[in-house]
């Protein structure tokens, strides 16, 4: 029995169940649903195919045509489940597909049916509607179908009956790159890549402006490989495109052919690598003024390029930063960071002053700069463990971890008090863990049942890792104070850790392992 007769044969079978479909959803719901489209709204699509008039069906198909690939992938799965709610309409729509009387919306929604025969027949009919984005999206989905006959028919249809060019290629590409991670998703992506290589120059334009960034990426790669982009296009993409990899690849190509004016325009790019490439080209061509300005760039890779250019020109960038640190009140974060990158021990005093900078980012840069210069003194940094900014506190922790053994454990334990902000508590926890093996174990035990999920989870995971990997090589035993606290805490931890782990902990700490004081 061929495919079409099999579908017509469904019409002779009267389903035992009736349809269980809701009222049709409004078009506004379908337009606004996006990736969150689920449940009754998806089932409502089937209702529209059955009960909606011709105008509503056409409008709904257009709405579906605007959906991005992730939405289609989610709705495809949901529709397969929801079609079980419409056994009677399944029979009728199968008959219409066989007789070639199903319109676009009915084909699109039936193309996501759980019955493989219906999906296979649908892809053949959808080829007649191929310019429509909704038809193309379902054809793309079926090219990665889990059933081989459906998959093969969809691929044959795309190869033989769908013009893989222009706007159609843009739709197929968006779907192809989203589907590529699936088991059978590679075929369509390869087909799209081949089409991109074969396109005439004007055929790439719709893809260079496609909404899907993966499609634009592939189009730019193809255009660059074929040398199809002019200097103006390269510079514009390097500065304005929303995708960082596109900006970077176009910048590399633009720098190779751009003149000074275009290179200065590239310095306005949002991508640090683009700015660095343009700056290197400008300074190599003999424009040290660009390097002077770029010393204040917000990104370290651009500052490093500027600093290297000034050194090649015989100028010390640290001297420039020193003038700015003392001349600006207060200096911008890039000045503080730059002095830390280029200065020396003599710069510790002016940098320490800006630990009290009014801007959190500048305080964080001051901490980082002092660490780079080897001038991070605990007495200067400890007050910042309670800073209003978590970014500043994290930089302080990074600076003090190597010196944590010399810090006051009681002070650090105070940071973990429940009334402190979570980032302050975690800063104290991290420094306590760096204060020695037994201080680490005691800290973890204290927080095993903490109300903060992050601290509680971190303490349990760290203690388990210590027992598994490091306990056997911790040869020293805790002093009297820590031993007494370990004795108490291990008993309290029995309900959380279990008998075996508690016995193991007590063994490594040199405590009696047979004691079980549950009362």
Short mmCIF file of C-alpha atoms in Angstrom, two decimals:
data_model
loop_
_atom_site.label_atom_id
_atom_site.label_comp_id
_atom_site.label_asym_id
_atom_site.label_seq_id
_atom_site.Cartn_x
_atom_site.Cartn_y
_atom_site.Cartn_z
CA UNK A 1 0.00 0.00 0.00
CA UNK A 2 1.54 3.37 -0.99
CA UNK A 3 1.71 6.40 1.26
CA UNK A 4 -1.38 8.16 -0.11
CA UNK A 5 -3.61 5.09 -0.01
CA UNK A 6 -2.52 4.45 3.55
CA UNK A 7 -3.68 7.94 4.53
CA UNK A 8 -6.99 7.49 2.68
CA UNK A 9 -7.44 4.19 4.49
CA UNK A 10 -7.45 6.10 7.78
CA UNK A 11 -10.75 7.69 6.73
CA UNK A 12 -12.48 4.30 6.86
CA UNK A 13 -11.58 3.91 10.52
CA UNK A 14 -13.93 5.59 12.97
CA UNK A 15 -12.02 6.57 16.14
CA UNK A 16 -13.53 5.37 19.40
CA UNK A 17 -12.54 8.59 21.17
CA UNK A 18 -13.89 12.03 20.36
CA UNK A 19 -11.66 15.08 20.04
CA UNK A 20 -10.72 16.90 23.25
CA UNK A 21 -9.76 20.30 21.92
CA UNK A 22 -10.11 23.72 23.61
CA UNK A 23 -11.39 26.88 22.05
CA UNK A 24 -8.99 28.45 19.54
CA UNK A 25 -6.43 30.78 21.16
CA UNK A 26 -6.42 34.39 20.10
CA UNK A 27 -3.80 35.54 17.59
CA UNK A 28 -2.29 37.88 20.20
CA UNK A 29 -1.48 34.90 22.44
CA UNK A 30 0.24 33.08 19.59
CA UNK A 31 2.23 36.17 18.63
CA UNK A 32 3.37 36.87 22.18
CA UNK A 33 3.94 33.31 23.35
CA UNK A 34 7.38 32.76 21.81
CA UNK A 35 9.47 30.13 23.55
CA UNK A 36 6.92 29.88 26.36
CA UNK A 37 4.18 28.53 24.07
CA UNK A 38 2.90 25.38 25.75
CA UNK A 39 -0.13 23.35 26.71
CA UNK A 40 -3.53 24.75 25.84
CA UNK A 41 -2.11 27.31 23.41
CA UNK A 42 -0.39 24.55 21.41
CA UNK A 43 -3.52 22.43 21.47
CA UNK A 44 -5.38 25.51 20.28
CA UNK A 45 -3.31 25.44 17.10
CA UNK A 46 -4.92 22.11 16.25
CA UNK A 47 -8.33 23.63 17.02
CA UNK A 48 -7.66 26.48 14.59
CA UNK A 49 -6.80 23.99 11.83
CA UNK A 50 -10.16 22.30 12.42
CA UNK A 51 -12.52 25.14 13.30
CA UNK A 52 -10.86 28.37 12.17
CA UNK A 53 -12.12 30.11 9.05
CA UNK A 54 -9.88 30.64 6.06
CA UNK A 55 -8.77 34.11 7.17
CA UNK A 56 -7.86 32.98 10.71
CA UNK A 57 -5.92 30.02 9.37
CA UNK A 58 -3.94 32.22 6.99
CA UNK A 59 -3.19 34.78 9.71
CA UNK A 60 -2.09 32.02 12.10
CA UNK A 61 0.24 30.56 9.48
CA UNK A 62 1.86 33.98 9.08
CA UNK A 63 2.28 34.23 12.85
CA UNK A 64 3.96 30.83 12.92
CA UNK A 65 6.26 31.95 10.12
CA UNK A 66 7.76 34.59 12.39
CA UNK A 67 8.75 32.11 15.13
CA UNK A 68 12.48 31.57 15.73
CA UNK A 69 14.03 28.10 15.58
CA UNK A 70 14.03 27.42 19.36
CA UNK A 71 10.28 28.05 19.49
CA UNK A 72 9.68 25.69 16.59
CA UNK A 73 11.71 22.94 18.23
CA UNK A 74 9.74 23.25 21.46
CA UNK A 75 6.35 23.43 19.73
CA UNK A 76 7.19 20.46 17.50
CA UNK A 77 7.60 18.27 20.58
CA UNK A 78 4.49 19.67 22.22
CA UNK A 79 2.32 19.19 19.15
CA UNK A 80 3.30 15.52 18.87
CA UNK A 81 1.79 14.97 22.29
CA UNK A 82 -1.26 17.19 21.77
CA UNK A 83 -2.32 15.52 18.50
CA UNK A 84 -3.41 12.51 20.62
CA UNK A 85 -6.25 14.76 21.83
CA UNK A 86 -7.72 14.91 18.29
CA UNK A 87 -8.23 11.36 16.96
CA UNK A 88 -11.24 12.31 14.83
CA UNK A 89 -9.56 15.35 13.29
CA UNK A 90 -6.40 13.30 12.68
CA UNK A 91 -8.40 11.03 10.36
CA UNK A 92 -9.97 13.97 8.54
CA UNK A 93 -6.73 15.90 8.11
CA UNK A 94 -4.96 12.76 6.84
CA UNK A 95 -7.64 12.42 4.17
CA UNK A 96 -7.21 16.06 3.14
CA UNK A 97 -3.42 15.63 2.88
CA UNK A 98 -3.89 12.55 0.70
CA UNK A 99 -6.34 14.41 -1.56
CA UNK A 100 -4.09 17.51 -1.65
CA UNK A 101 -6.85 19.71 -0.25
CA UNK A 102 -5.12 20.74 2.99
CA UNK A 103 -4.09 24.40 3.22
CA UNK A 104 -0.78 25.71 4.54
CA UNK A 105 -1.68 25.86 8.25
CA UNK A 106 -3.14 22.36 8.28
CA UNK A 107 -0.01 21.01 6.61
CA UNK A 108 2.30 22.88 8.98
CA UNK A 109 0.56 21.64 12.13
CA UNK A 110 0.10 18.11 10.72
CA UNK A 111 3.83 18.13 9.95
CA UNK A 112 4.37 17.87 13.71
CA UNK A 113 2.04 14.88 14.15
CA UNK A 114 3.06 11.79 16.12
CA UNK A 115 2.12 9.53 13.19
CA UNK A 116 5.13 9.07 10.89
CA UNK A 117 2.95 8.37 7.83
CA UNK A 118 1.25 11.73 8.24
CA UNK A 119 4.57 13.54 8.73
CA UNK A 120 6.04 11.83 5.66
CA UNK A 121 3.09 12.76 3.45
CA UNK A 122 3.04 16.30 4.78
CA UNK A 123 6.59 17.15 3.76
CA UNK A 124 5.78 16.36 0.12
CA UNK A 125 2.77 18.69 0.15
CA UNK A 126 4.67 21.43 1.99
CA UNK A 127 7.07 21.81 -0.94
CA UNK A 128 4.27 23.63 -2.82
CA UNK A 129 4.25 26.24 -0.04
CA UNK A 130 8.05 26.35 0.36
CA UNK A 131 8.53 30.12 0.11
CA UNK A 132 6.48 30.50 3.29
CA UNK A 133 8.70 30.50 6.43
CA UNK A 134 6.34 28.22 8.39
CA UNK A 135 6.50 25.57 5.64
CA UNK A 136 10.28 25.83 5.51
CA UNK A 137 10.56 25.51 9.31
CA UNK A 138 8.60 22.23 9.35
CA UNK A 139 10.55 20.88 6.38
CA UNK A 140 13.74 21.65 8.28
CA UNK A 141 12.46 19.86 11.38
CA UNK A 142 11.59 16.78 9.37
CA UNK A 143 15.07 16.72 7.78
CA UNK A 144 16.23 15.76 11.28
CA UNK A 145 13.26 13.45 12.00
CA UNK A 146 13.96 10.33 14.05
CA UNK A 147 12.11 8.13 11.51
CA UNK A 148 14.29 7.36 8.49
CA UNK A 149 11.58 7.39 5.75
CA UNK A 150 10.30 10.76 6.98
CA UNK A 151 13.83 12.11 7.17
CA UNK A 152 14.74 10.85 3.69
CA UNK A 153 11.60 12.24 2.07
CA UNK A 154 12.12 15.64 3.71
CA UNK A 155 15.73 15.80 2.54
CA UNK A 156 14.78 14.76 -0.99
CA UNK A 157 12.07 17.44 -1.02
CA UNK A 158 14.52 20.13 0.13
CA UNK A 159 17.13 19.02 -2.41
CA UNK A 160 14.83 18.73 -5.41
CA UNK A 161 11.91 21.10 -4.87
CA UNK A 162 12.96 23.92 -2.52
CA UNK A 163 15.08 26.80 -3.86
CA UNK A 164 17.82 27.07 -1.21
CA UNK A 165 18.51 30.75 -1.89
CA UNK A 166 17.73 34.19 -0.52
CA UNK A 167 15.09 34.48 2.18
CA UNK A 168 14.33 30.74 2.06
CA UNK A 169 17.97 29.99 2.78
CA UNK A 170 17.88 32.37 5.75
CA UNK A 171 14.96 30.45 7.29
CA UNK A 172 16.51 27.05 6.60
CA UNK A 173 19.86 28.19 7.97
CA UNK A 174 18.35 29.38 11.25
CA UNK A 175 16.64 26.03 11.69
CA UNK A 176 19.68 24.05 10.50
CA UNK A 177 22.10 25.54 13.01
CA UNK A 178 19.61 25.09 15.85
CA UNK A 179 19.07 21.44 14.87
CA UNK A 180 22.72 20.58 14.24
CA UNK A 181 23.27 19.18 17.75
CA UNK A 182 20.58 16.54 17.21
CA UNK A 183 21.51 13.02 16.18
CA UNK A 184 20.33 13.51 12.59
CA UNK A 185 20.70 17.28 12.51
CA UNK A 186 23.94 17.58 10.54
CA UNK A 187 22.57 17.02 7.04
CA UNK A 188 20.66 20.28 6.73
CA UNK A 189 23.54 22.33 8.13
CA UNK A 190 25.87 20.82 5.52
CA UNK A 191 23.29 21.53 2.81
CA UNK A 192 23.07 25.15 3.93
CA UNK A 193 26.87 25.53 4.02
CA UNK A 194 27.08 24.19 0.45
CA UNK A 195 24.38 26.60 -0.69
CA UNK A 196 26.22 29.51 0.91
CA UNK A 197 29.37 28.69 -1.02
CA UNK A 198 27.42 28.51 -4.29
CA UNK A 199 25.42 31.72 -3.89
CA UNK A 200 26.04 34.69 -6.18
CA UNK A 201 27.27 37.85 -4.38
CA UNK A 202 23.82 39.49 -4.20
CA UNK A 203 22.30 36.29 -2.81
CA UNK A 204 24.22 36.67 0.44
CA UNK A 205 22.64 39.99 1.41
CA UNK A 206 19.50 38.57 3.14
CA UNK A 207 21.73 36.27 5.20
CA UNK A 208 24.18 38.96 6.27
CA UNK A 209 21.25 40.73 7.98
CA UNK A 210 19.43 37.63 9.25
CA UNK A 211 18.00 37.74 12.76
CA UNK A 212 19.70 34.48 13.75
CA UNK A 213 23.34 35.17 14.69
CA UNK A 214 24.49 31.69 13.63
CA UNK A 215 23.11 32.29 10.15
CA UNK A 216 24.86 35.65 9.92
CA UNK A 217 28.09 34.04 11.12
CA UNK A 218 27.96 31.40 8.40
CA UNK A 219 27.12 34.02 5.75
CA UNK A 220 30.02 36.22 6.80
CA UNK A 221 32.40 33.26 6.80
CA UNK A 222 31.33 32.38 3.26
CA UNK A 223 31.54 35.98 2.10
CA UNK A 224 34.99 36.48 3.61
CA UNK A 225 36.29 33.23 2.14
CA UNK A 226 35.13 34.34 -1.31
CA UNK A 227 36.36 37.93 -0.88
CA UNK A 228 32.88 39.32 -1.45
CA UNK A 229 32.81 42.04 1.22
CA UNK A 230 34.02 45.56 0.53
CA UNK A 231 35.98 47.67 2.97
CA UNK A 232 32.91 49.68 4.00
CA UNK A 233 30.91 46.52 4.74
CA UNK A 234 33.74 45.07 6.79
CA UNK A 235 34.15 48.17 8.92
CA UNK A 236 30.40 48.52 9.49
CA UNK A 237 30.05 44.91 10.56
CA UNK A 238 33.12 45.12 12.80
CA UNK A 239 31.66 48.11 14.63
CA UNK A 240 27.92 47.51 14.63
CA UNK A 241 27.03 43.82 14.35
CA UNK A 242 25.49 42.40 17.50
CA UNK A 243 27.54 39.18 17.42
CA UNK A 244 31.11 39.40 18.86
CA UNK A 245 32.58 36.63 16.63
CA UNK A 246 31.28 38.43 13.53
CA UNK A 247 32.77 41.70 14.73
CA UNK A 248 36.11 39.99 15.35
CA UNK A 249 36.32 38.17 11.99
CA UNK A 250 35.31 41.28 10.04
CA UNK A 251 37.77 43.42 11.99
CA UNK A 252 40.66 41.13 11.11
CA UNK A 253 39.71 41.37 7.46
CA UNK A 254 39.09 45.12 7.64
CA UNK A 255 42.43 45.89 9.30
CA UNK A 256 44.24 44.24 6.41
CA UNK A 257 42.73 46.67 3.87
CA UNK A 258 41.64 49.71 5.89
CA UNK A 259 43.20 53.14 5.81
CA UNK A 260 43.81 55.37 8.86
CA UNK A 261 40.27 56.80 8.90
CA UNK A 262 38.67 53.35 8.84
CA UNK A 263 41.06 52.10 11.53
CA UNK A 264 40.06 54.99 13.80
CA UNK A 265 36.44 54.09 13.20
CA UNK A 266 37.20 50.53 14.30
CA UNK A 267 38.49 51.89 17.60
CA UNK A 268 34.82 52.56 18.46
CA UNK A 269 33.91 48.87 18.25
CA UNK A 270 32.30 47.22 21.26
CA UNK A 271 34.67 44.24 20.92
CA UNK A 272 38.02 44.57 22.65
CA UNK A 273 39.83 42.38 20.11
CA UNK A 274 38.57 44.62 17.30
CA UNK A 275 39.85 47.72 19.06
CA UNK A 276 43.17 46.02 19.79
CA UNK A 277 43.61 44.95 16.13
CA UNK A 278 42.86 48.44 14.87
CA UNK A 279 45.11 50.05 17.46
CA UNK A 280 48.02 47.77 16.59
CA UNK A 281 47.63 48.61 12.89
CA UNK A 282 47.45 52.36 13.59
CA UNK A 283 50.47 52.45 15.87
CA UNK A 284 52.48 50.24 13.53
CA UNK A 285 51.71 52.76 10.79
CA UNK A 286 53.15 55.53 12.99
CA UNK A 287 50.25 56.98 15.01
CA UNK A 288 51.39 57.02 18.68
CA UNK A 289 48.57 59.42 19.60
CA UNK A 290 46.08 56.58 19.26
CA UNK A 291 48.04 54.62 21.84
CA UNK A 292 47.94 57.54 24.28
CA UNK A 293 44.17 57.60 24.11
CA UNK A 294 43.84 53.80 24.33
CA UNK A 295 45.78 53.72 27.60
CA UNK A 296 42.40 54.52 29.16
CA UNK A 297 40.49 51.74 27.41
CA UNK A 298 38.23 49.72 29.67
CA UNK A 299 39.65 46.36 28.49
CA UNK A 300 43.12 45.07 29.49
CA UNK A 301 43.94 43.62 26.05
CA UNK A 302 43.53 47.06 24.45
CA UNK A 303 45.53 48.75 27.21
CA UNK A 304 48.29 46.15 26.78
CA UNK A 305 48.42 46.90 23.04
CA UNK A 306 48.65 50.64 23.75
CA UNK A 307 51.32 50.14 26.42
CA UNK A 308 53.44 48.01 24.09
CA UNK A 309 53.13 50.61 21.32
CA UNK A 310 54.32 53.40 23.61
CA UNK A 311 57.26 51.35 24.80
CA UNK A 312 58.28 50.75 21.18
CA UNK A 313 58.14 54.53 20.70
CA UNK A 314 60.42 55.07 23.72
CA UNK A 315 57.70 56.24 26.14
CA UNK A 316 57.09 54.77 29.60
CA UNK A 317 53.32 54.15 29.98
CA UNK A 318 53.69 53.95 33.76
CA UNK A 319 54.75 57.61 33.87
CA UNK A 320 51.59 58.56 32.00
CA UNK A 321 49.45 56.58 34.43
CA UNK A 322 51.21 58.14 37.44
CA UNK A 323 50.38 61.63 36.22
CA UNK A 324 46.76 60.64 35.76
CA UNK A 325 46.48 58.95 39.16
CA UNK A 326 47.67 62.08 40.93
CA UNK A 327 46.11 64.56 38.51
CA UNK A 328 42.59 63.13 38.33
CA UNK A 329 40.37 63.33 41.38
CA UNK A 330 39.15 60.66 41.42
CA UNK A 331 40.87 58.70 38.60
CA UNK A 332 38.84 56.46 36.31
CA UNK A 333 39.14 52.68 36.79
CA UNK A 334 41.35 52.23 33.70
CA UNK A 335 43.99 54.56 35.13
CA UNK A 336 44.21 52.58 38.37
CA UNK A 337 44.28 49.29 36.47
CA UNK A 338 46.90 50.60 34.04
CA UNK A 339 49.25 51.70 36.81
CA UNK A 340 48.98 48.25 38.34
CA UNK A 341 49.85 46.73 34.95
CA UNK A 342 52.88 48.94 34.31
CA UNK A 343 54.07 50.37 37.62
CA UNK A 344 56.30 49.21 40.45
CA UNK A 345 56.56 49.15 44.23
CA UNK A 346 56.82 52.94 44.31
CA UNK A 347 53.20 53.14 43.15
CA UNK A 348 51.74 51.25 46.12
CA UNK A 349 51.12 54.40 48.18
CA UNK A 350 48.99 56.31 45.61
CA UNK A 351 47.12 53.11 44.72
CA UNK A 352 46.37 52.37 48.39
CA UNK A 353 44.72 55.78 48.64
CA UNK A 354 42.16 54.71 46.04
CA UNK A 355 40.98 51.73 48.04
CA UNK A 356 38.50 54.34 49.24
CA UNK A 357 37.49 55.40 45.71
CA UNK A 358 33.77 56.29 45.50
CA UNK A 359 33.21 53.90 42.55
CA UNK A 360 33.12 50.14 43.32
CA UNK A 361 34.84 49.25 40.05
CA UNK A 362 37.73 51.58 40.88
CA UNK A 363 38.09 50.07 44.37
CA UNK A 364 38.18 46.60 42.82
CA UNK A 365 40.84 47.75 40.34
CA UNK A 366 42.90 49.24 43.18
CA UNK A 367 42.85 45.90 45.02
CA UNK A 368 43.83 44.07 41.83
CA UNK A 369 46.60 46.58 41.06
CA UNK A 370 48.13 46.24 44.53
CA UNK A 371 48.07 42.46 44.15
CA UNK A 372 49.89 42.67 40.81
CA UNK A 373 52.57 44.85 42.38
CA UNK A 374 52.98 42.50 45.37
CA UNK A 375 51.82 45.27 47.71
CA UNK A 376 48.52 43.86 48.97
CA UNK A 377 48.81 44.31 52.75
CA UNK A 378 46.15 42.66 54.94
CA UNK A 379 45.78 45.73 57.16
CA UNK A 380 44.78 47.78 54.09
CA UNK A 381 42.45 45.20 52.57
CA UNK A 382 40.64 43.60 55.53
CA UNK A 383 38.12 46.48 55.95
CA UNK A 384 37.03 45.92 52.34
CA UNK A 385 35.78 42.42 53.17
CA UNK A 386 32.60 44.22 54.25
CA UNK A 387 32.51 46.49 51.21
CA UNK A 388 29.14 47.39 49.72
CA UNK A 389 30.23 45.73 46.46
CA UNK A 390 30.64 41.98 46.07
CA UNK A 391 33.12 42.59 43.22
CA UNK A 392 35.44 44.43 45.60
CA UNK A 393 35.14 41.72 48.25
CA UNK A 394 35.96 38.99 45.73
CA UNK A 395 39.14 40.83 44.72
CA UNK A 396 40.13 41.13 48.38
CA UNK A 397 39.64 37.41 48.93
CA UNK A 398 41.82 36.63 45.90
CA UNK A 399 44.53 38.93 47.28
CA UNK A 400 44.46 37.53 50.82
CA UNK A 401 44.14 33.79 50.19
CA UNK A 402 47.91 33.27 50.17
CA UNK A 403 48.11 35.06 53.52
CA UNK A 404 45.01 33.50 55.06
CA UNK A 405 47.00 31.44 57.57
CA UNK A 406 48.08 34.65 59.30
CA UNK A 407 44.60 36.15 59.60
CA UNK A 408 42.50 36.05 62.76
CA UNK A 409 40.13 33.04 62.48
CA UNK A 410 37.64 34.60 64.87
CA UNK A 411 37.42 37.73 62.73
CA UNK A 412 36.90 35.63 59.60
CA UNK A 413 34.31 33.48 61.36
CA UNK A 414 32.47 36.69 62.22
CA UNK A 415 32.12 37.40 58.52
CA UNK A 416 30.14 34.16 58.12
CA UNK A 417 27.51 35.30 60.65
CA UNK A 418 23.95 34.89 59.30
CA UNK A 419 23.17 38.62 59.49
CA UNK A 420 25.88 39.52 56.94
CA UNK A 421 25.20 39.81 53.19
CA UNK A 422 25.69 36.50 51.35
CA UNK A 423 28.79 37.68 49.47
CA UNK A 424 30.44 38.77 52.75
CA UNK A 425 29.63 35.40 54.33
CA UNK A 426 31.12 33.56 51.35
CA UNK A 427 34.25 35.74 51.47
CA UNK A 428 34.81 34.75 55.11
CA UNK A 429 34.18 31.11 54.25
CA UNK A 430 36.73 31.08 51.41
CA UNK A 431 39.42 32.67 53.58
CA UNK A 432 38.76 30.26 56.44
CA UNK A 433 39.17 27.34 54.05
CA UNK A 434 42.59 28.70 53.06
CA UNK A 435 43.74 28.87 56.68
CA UNK A 436 44.90 25.25 57.04
CA UNK A 437 43.44 21.74 56.85
CA UNK A 438 41.77 21.57 60.25
CA UNK A 439 40.48 25.13 60.12
CA UNK A 440 38.93 24.13 56.80
CA UNK A 441 37.26 21.04 58.26
CA UNK A 442 35.91 22.96 61.25
CA UNK A 443 34.52 25.67 58.96
CA UNK A 444 32.78 23.11 56.75
CA UNK A 445 31.28 21.36 59.78
CA UNK A 446 29.93 24.64 61.16
CA UNK A 447 28.05 25.33 57.93
CA UNK A 448 26.70 21.86 57.12
CA UNK A 449 23.18 22.88 58.10
CA UNK A 450 23.37 26.61 57.28
CA UNK A 451 20.21 28.27 56.01
CA UNK A 452 22.06 29.67 52.97
CA UNK A 453 21.84 27.06 50.22
CA UNK A 454 25.09 28.12 48.55
CA UNK A 455 27.13 28.01 51.75
CA UNK A 456 25.53 24.77 52.90
CA UNK A 457 26.12 23.08 49.56
CA UNK A 458 29.69 24.35 49.32
CA UNK A 459 30.52 23.14 52.83
CA UNK A 460 29.12 19.67 52.22
CA UNK A 461 30.85 19.31 48.85
CA UNK A 462 34.19 20.59 50.17
CA UNK A 463 34.13 18.29 53.19
CA UNK A 464 33.33 15.29 50.99
CA UNK A 465 36.21 16.19 48.65
CA UNK A 466 38.63 16.59 51.57
CA UNK A 467 37.69 13.17 52.96
CA UNK A 468 38.01 11.53 49.55
CA UNK A 469 41.22 13.13 48.31
CA UNK A 470 43.20 14.88 51.03
CA UNK A 471 42.43 13.47 54.45
CA UNK A 472 44.90 10.58 54.11
CA UNK A 473 47.76 13.00 53.42
CA UNK A 474 46.91 15.43 56.24
CA UNK A 475 49.53 14.18 58.69
CA UNK A 476 49.34 16.88 61.37
CA UNK A 477 46.57 16.79 63.95
CA UNK A 478 44.50 19.73 65.21
CA UNK A 479 45.56 21.74 68.21
CA UNK A 480 43.60 21.54 71.48
CA UNK A 481 41.14 24.32 70.58
CA UNK A 482 40.27 22.94 67.15
CA UNK A 483 40.24 19.36 68.46
CA UNK A 484 37.64 20.26 71.07
CA UNK A 485 35.49 21.97 68.47
CA UNK A 486 35.90 19.05 66.05
CA UNK A 487 34.79 16.67 68.79
CA UNK A 488 31.60 18.65 69.29
CA UNK A 489 30.89 19.38 65.62
CA UNK A 490 31.38 15.81 64.39
CA UNK A 491 28.80 14.58 66.86
CA UNK A 492 26.36 17.25 65.76
CA UNK A 493 26.97 16.33 62.12
CA UNK A 494 26.04 12.63 62.42
CA UNK A 495 22.51 13.06 60.98
CA UNK A 496 23.94 14.88 57.93
CA UNK A 497 27.18 13.00 57.30
CA UNK A 498 26.23 9.52 58.42
CA UNK A 499 28.06 7.17 60.77
CA UNK A 500 30.81 6.12 58.33
CA UNK A 501 31.97 9.64 57.48
CA UNK A 502 31.87 10.79 61.09
CA UNK A 503 34.03 7.85 62.16
CA UNK A 504 36.46 8.63 59.34
CA UNK A 505 36.65 12.29 60.32
CA UNK A 506 37.29 11.47 63.96
CA UNK A 507 39.96 8.95 62.98
CA UNK A 508 41.90 11.49 60.91
CA UNK A 509 41.55 14.12 63.65
CA UNK A 510 42.91 11.72 66.30
CA UNK A 511 39.62 11.63 68.20
CA UNK A 512 38.05 8.50 69.73
CA UNK A 513 36.06 6.84 66.95
CA UNK A 514 33.90 4.52 69.07
CA UNK A 515 32.16 7.32 70.93
CA UNK A 516 28.56 7.86 69.87
CA UNK A 517 26.92 10.55 71.96
CA UNK A 518 23.52 10.78 70.33
CA UNK A 519 21.81 12.05 73.39
#
